[in-house]
Amino acid sequence: MYKQIYQELYPHLFSPYTIRDKTYKNRIISAPHGRTHCVSGTDSKGYRILTLDGVEYYSNIARGGAAAVNLWECVVEARGAGHGPVFNFFTNETMPTLNMYSDIVHSYRALASMEVSHCGQYALPEVMGMDPYGPSEKITHNGNHCCEMTEDDMENVANHFAQAAQMLKRTGFDIMMIHGGHSWLLAQFLSP
């Protein structure tokens, strides 16, 4: 009943479409979001990885009919963490559950996606164990010291984003969503 109503209101909502070589079975895409029970600090360095509960939680979204399911924020390097818990790409120990997630999402004909980020000047020393860095040196609104990034730092962060893309590809993901909002690092380089 509801599908018929929505088909009348939004005639293209349930029709497939293709971007490059990826076909979306409909126009419904799950926004990146998270739940604390979906991650756990179980890898050898204590970083958080996707749990089996997380795999089940997100795969239920695919089972519900979404064409693409976005895992919530993953920081691309340890110095970019602005809050916990978030996923990581720091160790290969994160790969088994990411592979499992993408396989299950694909079994429902959905695309697997992950939002990746770097918090830059708003990364938290209490989460990272070091001062954050960003476009310029400053004291942030929460009283933390932010170091100015060097060109080498910027190149390093770019490489971390590239490594994240490679990890996602190796673990069967179809989409990498780059988080450029919320005043995270990429937005910090934009002038108002």
mmCIF file of C-alpha atoms in Angstrom:
data_model
loop_
_atom_site.group_PDB
_atom_site.id
_atom_site.type_symbol
_atom_site.label_atom_id
_atom_site.label_comp_id
_atom_site.label_asym_id
_atom_site.label_seq_id
_atom_site.Cartn_x
_atom_site.Cartn_y
_atom_site.Cartn_z
ATOM 1 C CA MET A 1 0.000 0.000 0.000
ATOM 2 C CA TYR A 2 2.670 2.524 1.027
ATOM 3 C CA LYS A 3 4.859 1.622 -1.946
ATOM 4 C CA GLN A 4 1.959 2.403 -4.291
ATOM 5 C CA ILE A 5 1.347 5.777 -2.602
ATOM 6 C CA TYR A 6 5.043 6.687 -2.810
ATOM 7 C CA GLN A 7 5.231 5.535 -6.411
ATOM 8 C CA GLU A 8 2.454 7.967 -7.231
ATOM 9 C CA LEU A 9 4.058 10.831 -5.272
ATOM 10 C CA TYR A 10 7.633 10.051 -6.368
ATOM 11 C CA PRO A 11 7.487 8.163 -9.662
ATOM 12 C CA HIS A 12 11.270 7.630 -9.880
ATOM 13 C CA LEU A 13 11.877 6.654 -6.236
ATOM 14 C CA PHE A 14 11.806 2.911 -6.883
ATOM 15 C CA SER A 15 13.437 2.954 -10.316
ATOM 16 C CA PRO A 16 17.071 1.905 -10.705
ATOM 17 C CA TYR A 17 19.818 4.219 -11.909
ATOM 18 C CA THR A 18 23.481 3.833 -12.758
ATOM 19 C CA ILE A 19 26.422 6.091 -11.962
ATOM 20 C CA ARG A 20 29.525 4.940 -13.798
ATOM 21 C CA ASP A 21 29.530 1.177 -13.293
ATOM 22 C CA LYS A 22 27.438 1.113 -10.106
ATOM 23 C CA THR A 23 23.708 0.453 -10.386
ATOM 24 C CA TYR A 24 21.459 1.566 -7.548
ATOM 25 C CA LYS A 25 18.327 -0.592 -7.353
ATOM 26 C CA ASN A 26 16.271 2.479 -6.358
ATOM 27 C CA ARG A 27 16.767 6.082 -5.198
ATOM 28 C CA ILE A 28 16.819 5.311 -1.455
ATOM 29 C CA ILE A 29 20.204 5.888 0.167
ATOM 30 C CA SER A 30 20.788 5.471 3.878
ATOM 31 C CA ALA A 31 22.486 8.486 5.451
ATOM 32 C CA PRO A 32 25.674 7.784 7.427
ATOM 33 C CA HIS A 33 24.743 7.250 11.038
ATOM 34 C CA GLY A 34 25.933 5.168 13.911
ATOM 35 C CA ARG A 35 25.126 3.424 17.121
ATOM 36 C CA THR A 36 27.641 2.823 19.894
ATOM 37 C CA HIS A 37 26.949 -0.933 20.006
ATOM 38 C CA CYS A 38 28.081 -1.181 16.371
ATOM 39 C CA VAL A 39 31.754 -0.658 17.211
ATOM 40 C CA SER A 40 34.103 -2.075 19.794
ATOM 41 C CA GLY A 41 37.686 -1.481 20.924
ATOM 42 C CA THR A 42 38.819 -4.987 20.095
ATOM 43 C CA ASP A 43 41.804 -4.684 17.769
ATOM 44 C CA SER A 44 45.368 -5.114 19.040
ATOM 45 C CA LYS A 45 45.888 -1.353 19.466
ATOM 46 C CA GLY A 46 42.540 -0.725 21.147
ATOM 47 C CA TYR A 47 41.060 1.025 18.099
ATOM 48 C CA ARG A 48 37.405 0.530 17.396
ATOM 49 C CA ILE A 49 36.245 -1.854 14.708
ATOM 50 C CA LEU A 50 32.874 -2.902 13.337
ATOM 51 C CA THR A 51 31.241 -5.568 15.523
ATOM 52 C CA LEU A 52 28.984 -8.421 14.478
ATOM 53 C CA ASP A 53 26.099 -6.436 16.018
ATOM 54 C CA GLY A 54 27.109 -3.583 13.737
ATOM 55 C CA VAL A 55 27.133 -5.829 10.686
ATOM 56 C CA GLU A 56 23.612 -6.986 11.567
ATOM 57 C CA TYR A 57 22.378 -3.448 12.285
ATOM 58 C CA TYR A 58 23.560 -2.011 8.966
ATOM 59 C CA SER A 59 22.646 -5.054 6.891
ATOM 60 C CA ASN A 60 19.069 -4.735 8.166
ATOM 61 C CA ILE A 61 18.940 -1.369 6.393
ATOM 62 C CA ALA A 62 19.917 -3.097 3.158
ATOM 63 C CA ARG A 63 17.366 -5.835 3.823
ATOM 64 C CA GLY A 64 14.761 -3.092 4.287
ATOM 65 C CA GLY A 65 15.275 -1.983 0.700
ATOM 66 C CA ALA A 66 17.867 0.835 0.688
ATOM 67 C CA ALA A 67 19.943 0.953 -2.495
ATOM 68 C CA ALA A 68 23.074 2.069 -0.613
ATOM 69 C CA VAL A 69 23.918 1.785 3.080
ATOM 70 C CA ASN A 70 26.442 4.197 4.614
ATOM 71 C CA LEU A 71 28.472 3.220 7.643
ATOM 72 C CA TRP A 72 29.041 6.120 9.956
ATOM 73 C CA GLU A 73 32.176 8.199 10.199
ATOM 74 C CA CYS A 74 35.572 6.577 9.935
ATOM 75 C CA VAL A 75 38.660 8.674 10.632
ATOM 76 C CA VAL A 76 41.469 8.196 8.150
ATOM 77 C CA GLU A 77 44.277 8.617 10.700
ATOM 78 C CA ALA A 78 44.649 8.553 14.470
ATOM 79 C CA ARG A 79 45.338 12.285 14.641
ATOM 80 C CA GLY A 80 41.977 13.031 13.021
ATOM 81 C CA ALA A 81 39.670 11.624 15.705
ATOM 82 C CA GLY A 82 37.271 14.191 17.137
ATOM 83 C CA HIS A 83 35.033 11.840 19.039
ATOM 84 C CA GLY A 84 34.605 8.206 19.777
ATOM 85 C CA PRO A 85 33.557 5.658 18.916
ATOM 86 C CA VAL A 86 34.432 5.736 15.236
ATOM 87 C CA PHE A 87 35.748 3.111 12.859
ATOM 88 C CA ASN A 88 39.373 3.080 11.789
ATOM 89 C CA PHE A 89 41.681 2.007 8.975
ATOM 90 C CA PHE A 90 44.794 1.821 11.136
ATOM 91 C CA THR A 91 45.116 -1.971 11.242
ATOM 92 C CA ASN A 92 44.175 -4.871 9.008
ATOM 93 C CA GLU A 93 42.196 -6.306 11.933
ATOM 94 C CA THR A 94 39.273 -4.169 10.819
ATOM 95 C CA MET A 95 39.052 -6.023 7.479
ATOM 96 C CA PRO A 96 37.131 -9.222 8.396
ATOM 97 C CA THR A 97 33.976 -7.482 9.620
ATOM 98 C CA LEU A 98 34.131 -4.901 6.814
ATOM 99 C CA ASN A 99 34.298 -7.777 4.301
ATOM 100 C CA MET A 100 31.394 -9.488 6.040
ATOM 101 C CA TYR A 101 29.389 -6.254 6.025
ATOM 102 C CA SER A 102 29.898 -5.604 2.303
ATOM 103 C CA ASP A 103 29.079 -9.238 1.430
ATOM 104 C CA ILE A 104 25.804 -9.152 3.381
ATOM 105 C CA VAL A 105 24.794 -5.739 2.001
ATOM 106 C CA HIS A 106 25.505 -7.012 -1.521
ATOM 107 C CA SER A 107 23.349 -10.088 -0.873
ATOM 108 C CA TYR A 108 20.394 -7.674 -0.656
ATOM 109 C CA ARG A 109 21.454 -6.046 -3.955
ATOM 110 C CA ALA A 110 22.498 -2.880 -2.113
ATOM 111 C CA LEU A 111 25.753 -0.937 -2.363
ATOM 112 C CA ALA A 112 28.153 -0.699 0.583
ATOM 113 C CA SER A 113 29.363 2.787 1.480
ATOM 114 C CA MET A 114 31.388 4.397 4.260
ATOM 115 C CA GLU A 115 31.773 8.022 5.310
ATOM 116 C CA VAL A 116 35.436 8.940 5.886
ATOM 117 C CA SER A 117 36.700 12.008 7.698
ATOM 118 C CA HIS A 118 39.448 13.887 9.445
ATOM 119 C CA CYS A 119 38.455 16.342 12.184
ATOM 120 C CA GLY A 120 41.537 18.552 11.768
ATOM 121 C CA GLN A 121 41.659 21.371 14.331
ATOM 122 C CA TYR A 122 38.627 19.938 16.127
ATOM 123 C CA ALA A 123 40.201 16.546 16.763
ATOM 124 C CA LEU A 124 40.421 15.943 20.487
ATOM 125 C CA PRO A 125 43.729 15.469 22.330
ATOM 126 C CA GLU A 126 41.983 13.262 24.913
ATOM 127 C CA VAL A 127 40.941 10.882 22.104
ATOM 128 C CA MET A 128 44.210 11.061 20.126
ATOM 129 C CA GLY A 129 46.851 11.622 22.791
ATOM 130 C CA MET A 130 48.339 14.577 20.866
ATOM 131 C CA ASP A 131 47.490 18.118 19.767
ATOM 132 C CA PRO A 132 45.332 18.411 16.656
ATOM 133 C CA TYR A 133 46.486 20.163 13.524
ATOM 134 C CA GLY A 134 44.712 22.299 10.965
ATOM 135 C CA PRO A 135 45.171 25.130 8.444
ATOM 136 C CA SER A 136 46.652 27.515 11.021
ATOM 137 C CA GLU A 137 47.921 27.539 14.584
ATOM 138 C CA LYS A 138 45.296 28.654 17.086
ATOM 139 C CA ILE A 139 43.520 27.923 20.311
ATOM 140 C CA THR A 140 40.195 26.319 19.419
ATOM 141 C CA HIS A 141 36.830 27.179 20.973
ATOM 142 C CA ASN A 142 37.260 24.352 23.496
ATOM 143 C CA GLY A 143 40.694 25.616 24.620
ATOM 144 C CA ASN A 144 42.818 23.069 22.758
ATOM 145 C CA HIS A 145 46.041 24.073 21.025
ATOM 146 C CA CYS A 146 45.940 23.431 17.275
ATOM 147 C CA CYS A 147 49.234 23.165 15.375
ATOM 148 C CA GLU A 148 49.580 24.554 11.866
ATOM 149 C CA MET A 149 49.843 21.844 9.229
ATOM 150 C CA THR A 150 52.955 21.742 7.092
ATOM 151 C CA GLU A 151 52.849 20.775 3.427
ATOM 152 C CA ASP A 152 54.157 17.354 4.495
ATOM 153 C CA ASP A 153 51.244 17.057 6.976
ATOM 154 C CA MET A 154 48.778 17.887 4.199
ATOM 155 C CA GLU A 155 50.387 15.311 1.897
ATOM 156 C CA ASN A 156 50.239 12.772 4.721
ATOM 157 C CA VAL A 157 46.515 13.340 5.266
ATOM 158 C CA ALA A 158 45.865 13.082 1.511
ATOM 159 C CA ASN A 159 47.730 9.767 1.532
ATOM 160 C CA HIS A 160 45.583 8.567 4.435
ATOM 161 C CA PHE A 161 42.435 9.329 2.423
ATOM 162 C CA ALA A 162 43.916 7.365 -0.499
ATOM 163 C CA GLN A 163 44.748 4.449 1.812
ATOM 164 C CA ALA A 164 41.180 4.538 3.130
ATOM 165 C CA ALA A 165 39.881 4.289 -0.442
ATOM 166 C CA GLN A 166 42.172 1.318 -1.079
ATOM 167 C CA MET A 167 41.011 -0.398 2.131
ATOM 168 C CA LEU A 168 37.372 0.097 1.164
ATOM 169 C CA LYS A 169 38.012 -1.330 -2.282
ATOM 170 C CA ARG A 170 39.815 -4.353 -0.802
ATOM 171 C CA THR A 171 36.938 -4.997 1.589
ATOM 172 C CA GLY A 172 34.265 -4.917 -1.122
ATOM 173 C CA PHE A 173 32.855 -1.419 -0.673
ATOM 174 C CA ASP A 174 31.303 0.377 -3.618
ATOM 175 C CA ILE A 175 31.285 3.982 -2.376
ATOM 176 C CA MET A 176 33.489 6.228 -0.256
ATOM 177 C CA MET A 177 31.697 9.313 1.031
ATOM 178 C CA ILE A 178 34.149 12.060 2.002
ATOM 179 C CA HIS A 179 32.930 14.033 5.020
ATOM 180 C CA GLY A 180 33.496 17.684 4.161
ATOM 181 C CA GLY A 181 30.953 19.208 6.541
ATOM 182 C CA HIS A 182 30.679 20.012 10.248
ATOM 183 C CA SER A 183 33.823 22.156 9.987
ATOM 184 C CA TRP A 184 36.032 19.063 9.745
ATOM 185 C CA LEU A 185 39.457 19.369 8.141
ATOM 186 C CA LEU A 186 38.490 19.743 4.465
ATOM 187 C CA ALA A 187 36.010 22.515 5.289
ATOM 188 C CA GLN A 188 38.611 24.258 7.480
ATOM 189 C CA PHE A 189 40.580 25.143 4.341
ATOM 190 C CA LEU A 190 37.604 26.943 2.789
ATOM 191 C CA SER A 191 37.495 30.707 3.236
ATOM 192 C CA PRO A 192 34.143 32.225 4.240
#
